[in-house]
Amino acid sequence: MGPAQETRAPEVTLDEIVALCKRRGFIFPSSEIYGGIGSTYDYGHYGVLLRNNVKGEWWRAIIGERDDIVALDSAILQHPRVWEASGHLEGFTDPLVDCRTCGLRFRADKLEDAQCGRKPSMHPGEFKECDLTDAREFNLMFETHVGPVKDTASTAYLRPETAQGIFINFKNVLQFARKKPPFGIAQIGKSFRNEITTGNFIFRTREFEQMEMEYFVPPAEAPKWYSYWMDERMRWYTDLGIRDDNLKLRAHGADELSHYSSATSDVEYLFPMGWSELEGIANRGDFDLKQHAKFSGEKLEYFDQEKGEAYVPHVIEPAAGVDRAMLAFMVDAYDTEEVEGRKRTLLRLHPRLAPVKAAVLPLVSKDGMPERAREIYQEVRARVPAEYDEGGSIGKRYRRQDEIGTPWGITVDGQTMEDGTVTLRDRDTLAQERVPAEELGDRLAAKLAEPWRSPKLG
Ligand code: ATP
């Protein structure tokens, strides 16, 4: 589904997010020195830290806070039969249309997103409408070859989703994990899709990372768990600071359902380009396990000791994108305000997501302040991820920390040298208090553990 029309004006444009990401080293267009390669991005220092925190919070919710899910890390290259069994070889296609005038290609079902080629700039000179060919199906899987000989026997695919790696390991996991349904297998990893319509920064790229979990349940319990996981996944986003108003669940209509799904709902976020999918939650039934059992000849079922019978569990799948989640967190956190006549730009990120939690800054680079600040920095970083920043005006250093979303700033000044206290500055309220340096570690660790809500909610 393309982004729905939304009457609310976006608080931030995608261009502003892109500019901040570039300016502060979060994300760069890939292969930039060679002119770039479409829709592929490289993550710089703060981008890596933020991304790791998104993944860390997912692992925390899926593994750290429960006992019924285990982790997996399956290979990107899998046996080609996997994609036959899963239906991807046959059915993982998008309808592609070409414009005979401008030569551009579009997804027939997303012409409005692509703005088609109807823009005059795409048809230089006289304004013309795109002259579109009929749609033909285009498989989104990237094909590659394993081994030196390029024949059909060695054709392999870069996985277009991580889920199949979980299904093909169902038997392995069941043996060692000694779980019984309901139980889940989770993984985070790269997936690849040769998308026709890309764009919107890291929203839709050809190489991206997914956070997927397959939850295996007794068939009769599938509807209950489907609804449970919709609630849980919505809560994950709101607990991490996404505002309710910008988030909604949208159930797929019968015409939208994938070949494997009996029910799917998308968690949608109000991105600057409109409501768009952030995560999909699907009731996949027993489709995948049955298909792999059929194609591999292996039994993929659970033997219920109490009832003395075997059954194929049904599967509920929450499937999220790391990159899309990261974009949503940044969009929701982006803010500007006027402070003493100057514009301040900041990311009001949940402290647990913030790439850096505390910045230790000597007020000036003299009078023993840098040395004392470095000592304090070493103590603080032993407790929470921190950064030391010296040089340039204090105002400039704070602006930088605000833009990367650092929730707490610690300034070492003249008074520190006399009484051992520092200034602790809050990113959101700009309130400053004096705190004994030796209390900082405990204070910040406690603050980090507190529940948090977006200050934009007032
Ligand atoms: P869309 O309709 O936007 O193409 P999808 O329904 O095909 O997405 P799924 O197959 O359900 O996506 O994948 C689960 C999640 O993986 C998506 O909700 C999204 O967060 C992420 N994802 C899928 N494709 C991409 C992509 N090309 N770039 C970035 N993230 C993606």
CSV table of C-alpha atoms and ligand atoms in Angstrom, one decimal:
chain,number,residue,atom,x,y,z
A,1,MET,CA,0.0,0.0,0.0
A,2,GLY,CA,1.2,3.5,-0.8
A,3,PRO,CA,1.3,6.2,1.8
A,4,ALA,CA,-2.2,7.3,2.7
A,5,GLN,CA,-3.1,11.0,2.4
A,6,GLU,CA,-2.6,12.8,5.6
A,7,THR,CA,-3.8,16.2,6.3
A,8,ARG,CA,-1.4,16.9,9.2
A,9,ALA,CA,1.7,18.8,8.1
A,10,PRO,CA,4.8,16.8,8.9
A,11,GLU,CA,6.9,18.2,11.8
A,12,VAL,CA,10.0,17.5,9.9
A,13,THR,CA,10.8,16.9,6.3
A,14,LEU,CA,12.8,13.9,5.1
A,15,ASP,CA,15.4,16.4,3.7
A,16,GLU,CA,16.0,17.8,7.2
A,17,ILE,CA,16.6,14.3,8.5
A,18,VAL,CA,18.9,13.5,5.6
A,19,ALA,CA,20.8,16.7,6.2
A,20,LEU,CA,21.2,16.0,10.0
A,21,CYS,CA,22.4,12.5,9.3
A,22,LYS,CA,25.0,13.7,6.9
A,23,ARG,CA,26.1,16.7,9.1
A,24,ARG,CA,26.5,14.5,12.2
A,25,GLY,CA,27.9,11.4,10.5
A,26,PHE,CA,24.9,9.1,11.0
A,27,ILE,CA,24.3,8.0,7.5
A,28,PHE,CA,26.1,8.5,4.1
A,29,PRO,CA,25.0,7.6,0.6
A,30,SER,CA,27.0,4.5,-0.3
A,31,SER,CA,29.9,4.8,-2.8
A,32,GLU,CA,29.5,8.6,-2.8
A,33,ILE,CA,33.0,9.2,-4.3
A,34,TYR,CA,31.9,7.2,-7.3
A,35,GLY,CA,28.6,9.1,-7.7
A,36,GLY,CA,26.7,6.8,-5.4
A,37,ILE,CA,24.7,3.6,-6.0
A,38,GLY,CA,21.0,4.0,-5.8
A,39,SER,CA,19.2,3.4,-2.5
A,40,THR,CA,22.2,2.0,-0.6
A,41,TYR,CA,23.5,3.7,2.5
A,42,ASP,CA,26.6,3.5,4.8
A,43,TYR,CA,26.2,4.0,8.5
A,44,GLY,CA,28.8,6.2,10.3
A,45,HIS,CA,29.7,6.2,14.0
A,46,TYR,CA,26.5,7.6,15.5
A,47,GLY,CA,24.4,5.7,12.9
A,48,VAL,CA,26.0,2.4,14.0
A,49,LEU,CA,25.4,3.2,17.7
A,50,LEU,CA,21.8,4.2,17.2
A,51,ARG,CA,21.2,1.2,15.0
A,52,ASN,CA,22.8,-1.1,17.6
A,53,ASN,CA,20.6,0.4,20.2
A,54,VAL,CA,17.4,-0.3,18.2
A,55,LYS,CA,18.5,-3.9,17.7
A,56,GLY,CA,19.5,-4.1,21.4
A,57,GLU,CA,16.1,-3.0,22.5
A,58,TRP,CA,14.4,-5.5,20.2
A,59,TRP,CA,16.6,-8.3,21.7
A,60,ARG,CA,15.8,-7.0,25.2
A,61,ALA,CA,12.1,-7.2,24.6
A,62,ILE,CA,12.2,-10.5,22.7
A,63,ILE,CA,14.8,-12.5,24.6
A,64,GLY,CA,15.9,-10.5,27.6
A,65,GLU,CA,12.5,-10.0,29.2
A,66,ARG,CA,11.0,-13.4,28.4
A,67,ASP,CA,11.8,-17.1,28.5
A,68,ASP,CA,9.8,-18.5,25.6
A,69,ILE,CA,11.9,-17.2,22.6
A,70,VAL,CA,15.4,-18.3,21.5
A,71,ALA,CA,17.9,-16.6,19.2
A,72,LEU,CA,19.2,-17.7,15.8
A,73,ASP,CA,21.6,-16.3,13.2
A,74,SER,CA,21.1,-18.2,9.9
A,75,ALA,CA,23.1,-17.8,6.7
A,76,ILE,CA,22.2,-15.3,4.0
A,77,LEU,CA,23.0,-17.9,1.3
A,78,GLN,CA,20.6,-20.8,1.5
A,79,HIS,CA,19.8,-23.8,-0.6
A,80,PRO,CA,17.9,-22.6,-3.7
A,81,ARG,CA,15.1,-25.1,-2.9
A,82,VAL,CA,14.3,-23.0,0.2
A,83,TRP,CA,13.0,-20.3,-2.1
A,84,GLU,CA,11.0,-22.8,-4.2
A,85,ALA,CA,9.4,-24.2,-1.1
A,86,SER,CA,8.7,-20.7,0.4
A,87,GLY,CA,7.0,-19.6,-2.8
A,88,HIS,CA,9.5,-16.7,-3.3
A,89,LEU,CA,10.8,-18.0,-6.6
A,90,GLU,CA,7.3,-18.1,-8.0
A,91,GLY,CA,5.5,-15.4,-6.2
A,92,PHE,CA,7.9,-12.8,-4.7
A,93,THR,CA,7.3,-10.4,-7.5
A,94,ASP,CA,6.1,-6.8,-8.0
A,95,PRO,CA,4.3,-5.7,-11.1
A,96,LEU,CA,6.7,-3.6,-13.2
A,97,VAL,CA,5.8,-1.0,-15.8
A,98,ASP,CA,8.1,1.0,-18.1
A,99,CYS,CA,7.5,4.4,-19.5
A,100,ARG,CA,8.1,4.5,-23.3
A,101,THR,CA,8.8,8.2,-23.1
A,102,CYS,CA,11.1,8.7,-20.2
A,103,GLY,CA,12.5,5.2,-19.8
A,104,LEU,CA,11.8,5.1,-16.1
A,105,ARG,CA,10.5,2.0,-14.4
A,106,PHE,CA,7.8,2.0,-11.8
A,107,ARG,CA,5.9,-0.4,-9.6
A,108,ALA,CA,2.4,-0.6,-11.1
A,109,ASP,CA,0.9,-0.7,-7.6
A,110,LYS,CA,2.9,2.3,-6.4
A,111,LEU,CA,2.6,4.8,-9.2
A,112,GLU,CA,1.5,7.5,-6.9
A,113,ASP,CA,4.6,7.1,-4.6
A,114,ALA,CA,6.9,7.2,-7.5
A,115,GLN,CA,5.1,10.3,-8.8
A,116,CYS,CA,5.3,8.4,-12.0
A,117,GLY,CA,7.1,10.3,-14.8
A,118,ARG,CA,4.3,12.8,-15.0
A,119,LYS,CA,6.6,15.4,-13.5
A,120,PRO,CA,7.5,17.9,-16.3
A,121,SER,CA,11.2,17.7,-15.2
A,122,MET,CA,11.2,14.0,-16.1
A,123,HIS,CA,10.0,14.8,-19.6
A,124,PRO,CA,12.2,17.7,-20.6
A,125,GLY,CA,10.7,20.2,-23.0
A,126,GLU,CA,7.1,19.7,-23.7
A,127,PHE,CA,5.0,18.2,-20.8
A,128,LYS,CA,4.0,14.7,-21.6
A,129,GLU,CA,2.3,12.0,-19.6
A,130,CYS,CA,4.1,8.8,-19.1
A,131,ASP,CA,3.3,6.3,-21.8
A,132,LEU,CA,3.2,3.1,-19.7
A,133,THR,CA,3.7,-0.4,-20.9
A,134,ASP,CA,1.5,-3.2,-19.5
A,135,ALA,CA,2.7,-4.6,-16.2
A,136,ARG,CA,4.9,-7.6,-16.1
A,137,GLU,CA,5.9,-9.5,-13.0
A,138,PHE,CA,9.5,-8.9,-11.8
A,139,ASN,CA,11.1,-11.1,-9.1
A,140,LEU,CA,12.7,-9.1,-6.3
A,141,MET,CA,15.3,-11.7,-5.4
A,142,PHE,CA,18.9,-11.0,-6.2
A,143,GLU,CA,20.4,-13.9,-8.0
A,144,THR,CA,24.0,-14.9,-7.6
A,145,HIS,CA,26.2,-17.9,-8.4
A,146,VAL,CA,27.9,-20.2,-5.9
A,147,GLY,CA,31.2,-21.6,-7.1
A,148,PRO,CA,33.2,-20.6,-10.2
A,149,VAL,CA,30.9,-22.0,-12.9
A,150,LYS,CA,27.9,-19.9,-13.9
A,151,ASP,CA,25.4,-22.6,-14.6
A,152,THR,CA,21.9,-23.2,-13.3
A,153,ALA,CA,23.0,-25.8,-10.8
A,154,SER,CA,25.0,-23.1,-8.9
A,155,THR,CA,22.3,-20.4,-8.9
A,156,ALA,CA,21.7,-19.0,-5.4
A,157,TYR,CA,19.7,-16.1,-4.0
A,158,LEU,CA,20.5,-13.4,-1.5
A,159,ARG,CA,17.7,-14.0,1.1
A,160,PRO,CA,14.8,-11.5,0.7
A,161,GLU,CA,13.7,-12.1,4.3
A,162,THR,CA,15.2,-13.7,7.4
A,163,ALA,CA,12.1,-15.8,8.2
A,164,GLN,CA,12.9,-18.8,6.0
A,165,GLY,CA,16.2,-19.3,7.9
A,166,ILE,CA,14.1,-19.8,10.9
A,167,PHE,CA,11.7,-22.3,9.4
A,168,ILE,CA,14.5,-24.4,8.0
A,169,ASN,CA,16.1,-24.6,11.4
A,170,PHE,CA,12.9,-25.5,13.2
A,171,LYS,CA,14.0,-29.1,13.9
A,172,ASN,CA,17.5,-28.1,15.1
A,173,VAL,CA,16.1,-25.5,17.5
A,174,LEU,CA,13.4,-27.7,18.8
A,175,GLN,CA,16.0,-30.4,19.7
A,176,PHE,CA,18.3,-28.2,21.7
A,177,ALA,CA,15.9,-25.6,23.1
A,178,ARG,CA,13.5,-28.2,24.5
A,179,LYS,CA,10.6,-25.8,24.1
A,180,LYS,CA,7.0,-26.6,23.5
A,181,PRO,CA,4.5,-24.4,21.6
A,182,PRO,CA,3.9,-21.5,22.3
A,183,PHE,CA,7.6,-20.7,21.7
A,184,GLY,CA,9.5,-18.4,19.3
A,185,ILE,CA,12.7,-18.2,17.3
A,186,ALA,CA,14.1,-14.8,16.6
A,187,GLN,CA,16.8,-13.3,14.4
A,188,ILE,CA,18.2,-10.0,13.2
A,189,GLY,CA,20.0,-10.0,9.9
A,190,LYS,CA,20.4,-8.5,6.5
A,191,SER,CA,18.0,-9.1,3.7
A,192,PHE,CA,18.1,-8.1,0.1
A,193,ARG,CA,15.4,-7.1,-2.4
A,194,ASN,CA,15.9,-5.7,-5.9
A,195,GLU,CA,13.2,-3.1,-5.3
A,196,ILE,CA,11.9,-1.3,-8.3
A,197,THR,CA,10.7,1.9,-6.5
A,198,THR,CA,13.3,3.0,-4.0
A,199,GLY,CA,13.7,6.3,-2.4
A,200,ASN,CA,12.6,8.0,0.8
A,201,PHE,CA,16.1,7.7,2.2
A,202,ILE,CA,16.5,4.5,4.3
A,203,PHE,CA,12.8,3.7,4.2
A,204,ARG,CA,13.1,1.4,1.2
A,205,THR,CA,16.6,0.2,0.2
A,206,ARG,CA,17.8,-2.8,-1.6
A,207,GLU,CA,20.0,-4.0,1.3
A,208,PHE,CA,18.4,-3.7,4.7
A,209,GLU,CA,18.2,-5.3,8.1
A,210,GLN,CA,15.2,-7.2,9.5
A,211,MET,CA,14.2,-8.1,13.0
A,212,GLU,CA,11.9,-11.1,12.7
A,213,MET,CA,10.4,-13.6,15.1
A,214,GLU,CA,8.4,-16.7,14.3
A,215,TYR,CA,6.2,-17.7,17.2
A,216,PHE,CA,5.0,-21.3,17.0
A,217,VAL,CA,1.7,-22.0,18.6
A,218,PRO,CA,-1.0,-24.8,18.8
A,219,PRO,CA,-3.3,-24.2,15.8
A,220,ALA,CA,-6.3,-23.3,17.9
A,221,GLU,CA,-4.4,-20.6,19.7
A,222,ALA,CA,-3.2,-18.7,16.6
A,223,PRO,CA,-5.9,-15.9,16.7
A,224,LYS,CA,-5.1,-15.3,20.4
A,225,TRP,CA,-1.4,-15.0,19.8
A,226,TYR,CA,-1.9,-12.9,16.6
A,227,SER,CA,-3.7,-10.3,18.7
A,228,TYR,CA,-1.2,-10.6,21.5
A,229,TRP,CA,1.7,-9.8,19.3
A,230,MET,CA,0.0,-6.9,17.7
A,231,ASP,CA,-0.3,-5.3,21.2
A,232,GLU,CA,3.2,-6.2,22.2
A,233,ARG,CA,4.8,-4.8,19.1
A,234,MET,CA,2.8,-1.5,19.3
A,235,ARG,CA,3.9,-1.2,23.0
A,236,TRP,CA,7.5,-1.7,22.0
A,237,TYR,CA,7.4,1.5,19.9
A,238,THR,CA,5.5,3.6,22.4
A,239,ASP,CA,7.7,2.5,25.3
A,240,LEU,CA,10.6,3.7,23.3
A,241,GLY,CA,9.1,7.1,22.9
A,242,ILE,CA,7.1,7.0,19.6
A,243,ARG,CA,4.0,9.1,20.1
A,244,ASP,CA,0.7,7.3,19.9
A,245,ASP,CA,-0.8,9.7,17.4
A,246,ASN,CA,1.9,8.8,14.9
A,247,LEU,CA,1.4,5.1,15.1
A,248,LYS,CA,-1.5,2.9,14.0
A,249,LEU,CA,-2.3,-0.7,13.1
A,250,ARG,CA,-3.9,-1.3,9.8
A,251,ALA,CA,-5.4,-4.7,8.9
A,252,HIS,CA,-4.7,-5.9,5.4
A,253,GLY,CA,-7.7,-6.4,3.1
A,254,ALA,CA,-8.2,-9.8,1.5
A,255,ASP,CA,-6.7,-8.6,-1.8
A,256,GLU,CA,-3.5,-7.5,-0.1
A,257,LEU,CA,-2.7,-10.7,1.8
A,258,SER,CA,0.5,-12.6,0.9
A,259,HIS,CA,0.2,-16.1,-0.4
A,260,TYR,CA,1.1,-17.6,3.0
A,261,SER,CA,-1.0,-15.4,5.3
A,262,SER,CA,-4.5,-15.7,6.7
A,263,ALA,CA,-4.3,-12.4,8.4
A,264,THR,CA,-1.8,-9.6,8.4
A,265,SER,CA,-1.7,-6.2,10.1
A,266,ASP,CA,0.8,-3.5,9.5
A,267,VAL,CA,2.2,-1.2,12.2
A,268,GLU,CA,2.2,2.1,10.3
A,269,TYR,CA,4.0,5.3,11.2
A,270,LEU,CA,3.3,8.8,10.1
A,271,PHE,CA,6.5,9.3,8.1
A,272,PRO,CA,7.1,12.7,6.5
A,273,MET,CA,5.8,11.2,3.2
A,274,GLY,CA,2.6,9.9,4.9
A,275,TRP,CA,1.5,6.8,6.7
A,276,SER,CA,3.7,3.9,5.8
A,277,GLU,CA,4.5,0.4,7.0
A,278,LEU,CA,7.0,0.1,9.8
A,279,GLU,CA,6.4,-3.6,10.7
A,280,GLY,CA,4.1,-6.4,9.6
A,281,ILE,CA,2.5,-8.9,11.9
A,282,ALA,CA,1.2,-12.0,10.1
A,283,ASN,CA,-0.6,-15.1,10.9
A,284,ARG,CA,1.2,-17.5,8.6
A,285,GLY,CA,-0.7,-20.6,9.6
A,286,ASP,CA,1.2,-23.8,8.9
A,287,PHE,CA,2.2,-22.8,5.4
A,288,ASP,CA,5.9,-22.6,5.8
A,289,LEU,CA,6.6,-25.7,7.9
A,290,LYS,CA,4.4,-27.8,5.6
A,291,GLN,CA,6.1,-26.5,2.5
A,292,HIS,CA,9.6,-27.2,3.8
A,293,ALA,CA,8.5,-30.6,5.1
A,294,LYS,CA,7.2,-31.3,1.6
A,295,PHE,CA,10.2,-30.1,-0.3
A,296,SER,CA,12.9,-31.5,2.1
A,297,GLY,CA,11.2,-34.7,3.1
A,298,GLU,CA,11.9,-33.9,6.8
A,299,LYS,CA,9.1,-34.0,9.4
A,300,LEU,CA,8.6,-30.5,10.7
A,301,GLU,CA,6.2,-30.9,13.5
A,302,TYR,CA,5.9,-31.0,17.3
A,303,PHE,CA,5.1,-34.1,19.2
A,304,ASP,CA,2.8,-33.4,22.1
A,305,GLN,CA,3.8,-36.0,24.8
A,306,GLU,CA,0.7,-35.5,26.9
A,307,LYS,CA,-1.7,-36.0,24.0
A,308,GLY,CA,0.5,-38.6,22.3
A,309,GLU,CA,0.1,-36.9,18.9
A,310,ALA,CA,2.1,-34.8,16.5
A,311,TYR,CA,1.0,-31.6,14.9
A,312,VAL,CA,2.3,-28.8,12.8
A,313,PRO,CA,2.3,-25.6,14.8
A,314,HIS,CA,0.9,-22.4,13.4
A,315,VAL,CA,3.0,-19.4,13.2
A,316,ILE,CA,2.6,-15.7,14.2
A,317,GLU,CA,5.3,-13.5,12.8
A,318,PRO,CA,6.2,-9.9,13.8
A,319,ALA,CA,8.6,-8.7,11.1
A,320,ALA,CA,10.2,-5.3,11.5
A,321,GLY,CA,12.9,-3.4,9.7
A,322,VAL,CA,15.8,-2.0,11.6
A,323,ASP,CA,16.4,0.8,9.2
A,324,ARG,CA,12.7,1.8,9.1
A,325,ALA,CA,12.5,1.7,12.9
A,326,MET,CA,15.6,3.9,13.1
A,327,LEU,CA,14.1,6.4,10.7
A,328,ALA,CA,10.8,6.5,12.6
A,329,PHE,CA,12.7,7.1,15.9
A,330,MET,CA,14.7,9.9,14.4
A,331,VAL,CA,11.6,11.5,12.8
A,332,ASP,CA,9.7,11.3,16.0
A,333,ALA,CA,12.6,12.7,18.0
A,334,TYR,CA,13.5,15.6,15.7
A,335,ASP,CA,12.7,19.0,17.1
A,336,THR,CA,13.7,22.6,16.8
A,337,GLU,CA,13.2,25.5,19.2
A,338,GLU,CA,14.4,29.0,19.8
A,339,VAL,CA,16.6,29.4,22.8
A,340,GLU,CA,17.9,32.9,23.6
A,341,GLY,CA,17.3,34.1,20.1
A,342,ARG,CA,19.1,31.1,18.5
A,343,LYS,CA,17.6,28.1,16.8
A,344,ARG,CA,18.3,24.8,18.5
A,345,THR,CA,18.0,21.5,16.6
A,346,LEU,CA,17.8,18.4,18.7
A,347,LEU,CA,16.9,14.7,18.7
A,348,ARG,CA,14.7,14.0,21.7
A,349,LEU,CA,15.5,10.3,21.5
A,350,HIS,CA,14.6,7.9,24.3
A,351,PRO,CA,17.8,7.8,26.4
A,352,ARG,CA,18.2,4.1,25.8
A,353,LEU,CA,18.2,4.7,22.1
A,354,ALA,CA,20.5,7.7,22.2
A,355,PRO,CA,23.9,6.9,20.6
A,356,VAL,CA,25.7,8.6,23.4
A,357,LYS,CA,24.2,8.9,26.9
A,358,ALA,CA,26.5,11.5,28.4
A,359,ALA,CA,29.0,14.0,27.1
A,360,VAL,CA,31.8,15.3,29.4
A,361,LEU,CA,32.9,18.7,28.4
A,362,PRO,CA,35.6,20.9,30.0
A,363,LEU,CA,34.4,24.5,30.0
A,364,VAL,CA,37.7,25.7,28.6
A,365,SER,CA,40.9,23.9,27.6
A,366,LYS,CA,43.0,25.3,30.5
A,367,ASP,CA,43.4,25.5,34.2
A,368,GLY,CA,43.4,21.8,34.7
A,369,MET,CA,39.8,21.4,33.4
A,370,PRO,CA,40.6,19.0,30.5
A,371,GLU,CA,42.6,16.7,32.8
A,372,ARG,CA,39.8,16.6,35.5
A,373,ALA,CA,37.2,16.2,32.8
A,374,ARG,CA,39.0,13.2,31.3
A,375,GLU,CA,39.1,11.6,34.8
A,376,ILE,CA,35.4,12.1,35.2
A,377,TYR,CA,34.8,10.8,31.7
A,378,GLN,CA,36.6,7.6,32.5
A,379,GLU,CA,34.4,7.1,35.6
A,380,VAL,CA,31.2,7.9,33.7
A,381,ARG,CA,31.9,5.7,30.7
A,382,ALA,CA,32.4,2.8,33.0
A,383,ARG,CA,28.7,3.1,33.8
A,384,VAL,CA,27.0,4.5,30.7
A,385,PRO,CA,28.2,5.1,27.1
A,386,ALA,CA,29.8,8.5,27.1
A,387,GLU,CA,31.9,10.8,25.0
A,388,TYR,CA,34.6,13.3,25.8
A,389,ASP,CA,34.5,16.5,23.8
A,390,GLU,CA,37.1,19.3,24.1
A,391,GLY,CA,37.8,22.2,21.9
A,392,GLY,CA,35.6,24.9,20.3
A,393,SER,CA,33.1,26.9,22.2
A,394,ILE,CA,30.9,25.2,24.8
A,395,GLY,CA,27.8,26.3,22.9
A,396,LYS,CA,29.0,24.7,19.7
A,397,ARG,CA,29.8,21.5,21.6
A,398,TYR,CA,26.3,21.4,23.1
A,399,ARG,CA,24.7,22.0,19.7
A,400,ARG,CA,26.5,19.0,18.4
A,401,GLN,CA,25.4,16.8,21.4
A,402,ASP,CA,21.8,18.0,21.0
A,403,GLU,CA,21.8,17.0,17.3
A,404,ILE,CA,23.1,13.5,18.1
A,405,GLY,CA,20.5,13.3,20.9
A,406,THR,CA,22.8,13.0,23.9
A,407,PRO,CA,20.4,13.3,26.9
A,408,TRP,CA,22.9,14.5,29.5
A,409,GLY,CA,25.8,17.0,29.3
A,410,ILE,CA,28.4,17.3,32.1
A,411,THR,CA,30.4,20.4,32.2
A,412,VAL,CA,33.6,20.7,34.2
A,413,ASP,CA,34.2,24.3,35.2
A,414,GLY,CA,36.1,26.5,37.6
A,415,GLN,CA,33.8,25.4,40.5
A,416,THR,CA,34.6,21.8,39.8
A,417,MET,CA,38.2,22.5,40.5
A,418,GLU,CA,37.2,24.0,43.9
A,419,ASP,CA,34.4,21.8,45.3
A,420,GLY,CA,34.3,18.7,43.0
A,421,THR,CA,30.8,19.4,41.6
A,422,VAL,CA,29.9,19.5,37.9
A,423,THR,CA,27.0,20.9,36.0
A,424,LEU,CA,24.6,18.3,34.7
A,425,ARG,CA,22.5,19.6,31.8
A,426,ASP,CA,19.3,17.9,30.6
A,427,ARG,CA,18.9,17.8,26.8
A,428,ASP,CA,15.2,18.3,26.8
A,429,THR,CA,14.5,20.8,29.5
A,430,LEU,CA,17.9,22.5,29.4
A,431,ALA,CA,17.7,22.5,33.3
A,432,GLN,CA,21.1,22.5,34.9
A,433,GLU,CA,22.0,21.3,38.4
A,434,ARG,CA,25.2,20.9,40.3
A,435,VAL,CA,26.1,17.3,41.2
A,436,PRO,CA,29.1,15.9,43.0
A,437,ALA,CA,31.3,14.3,40.3
A,438,GLU,CA,31.5,11.0,42.2
A,439,GLU,CA,27.6,10.6,42.2
A,440,LEU,CA,27.4,10.9,38.4
A,441,GLY,CA,27.7,7.2,37.6
A,442,ASP,CA,24.9,6.1,39.9
A,443,ARG,CA,22.7,9.0,38.9
A,444,LEU,CA,23.0,8.4,35.2
A,445,ALA,CA,22.6,4.7,35.4
A,446,ALA,CA,19.4,5.2,37.5
A,447,LYS,CA,18.1,7.8,35.0
A,448,LEU,CA,18.7,5.4,32.1
A,449,ALA,CA,16.6,2.7,33.8
A,450,GLU,CA,13.6,5.1,34.4
A,451,PRO,CA,10.5,4.9,32.1
A,452,TRP,CA,10.5,7.7,29.6
A,453,ARG,CA,7.9,9.6,27.5
A,454,SER,CA,8.5,12.0,24.7
A,455,PRO,CA,8.8,15.6,26.1
A,456,LYS,CA,6.9,16.6,22.9
A,457,LEU,CA,3.8,15.2,24.6
A,458,GLY,CA,4.1,18.1,27.1
B,1,ATP,P1,6.6,-2.9,1.7
B,1,ATP,O1,5.2,-3.1,1.5
B,1,ATP,O2,7.0,-1.6,2.3
B,1,ATP,O3,7.5,-3.3,0.5
B,1,ATP,P2,6.7,-5.5,2.9
B,1,ATP,O4,5.3,-5.7,3.3
B,1,ATP,O5,7.2,-6.1,1.6
B,1,ATP,O6,7.1,-3.9,2.8
B,1,ATP,P3,7.8,-7.4,4.7
B,1,ATP,O7,8.1,-8.4,3.7
B,1,ATP,O8,6.6,-7.5,5.6
B,1,ATP,O9,7.7,-5.9,4.0
B,1,ATP,O10,9.0,-7.1,5.6
B,1,ATP,C1,9.0,-6.8,7.0
B,1,ATP,C2,9.6,-5.5,7.3
B,1,ATP,O11,10.9,-5.4,6.7
B,1,ATP,C3,8.9,-4.3,6.8
B,1,ATP,O12,7.8,-3.9,7.6
B,1,ATP,C4,10.0,-3.2,6.7
B,1,ATP,O13,10.2,-2.6,8.0
B,1,ATP,C5,11.2,-4.0,6.4
B,1,ATP,N1,11.5,-3.9,5.0
B,1,ATP,C6,10.9,-4.6,3.9
B,1,ATP,N2,11.4,-4.2,2.8
B,1,ATP,C7,12.3,-3.2,3.0
B,1,ATP,C8,13.2,-2.4,2.2
B,1,ATP,N3,13.2,-2.6,0.9
B,1,ATP,N4,13.9,-1.5,2.8
B,1,ATP,C9,13.9,-1.3,4.2
B,1,ATP,N5,13.1,-2.1,5.0
B,1,ATP,C10,12.4,-3.0,4.4
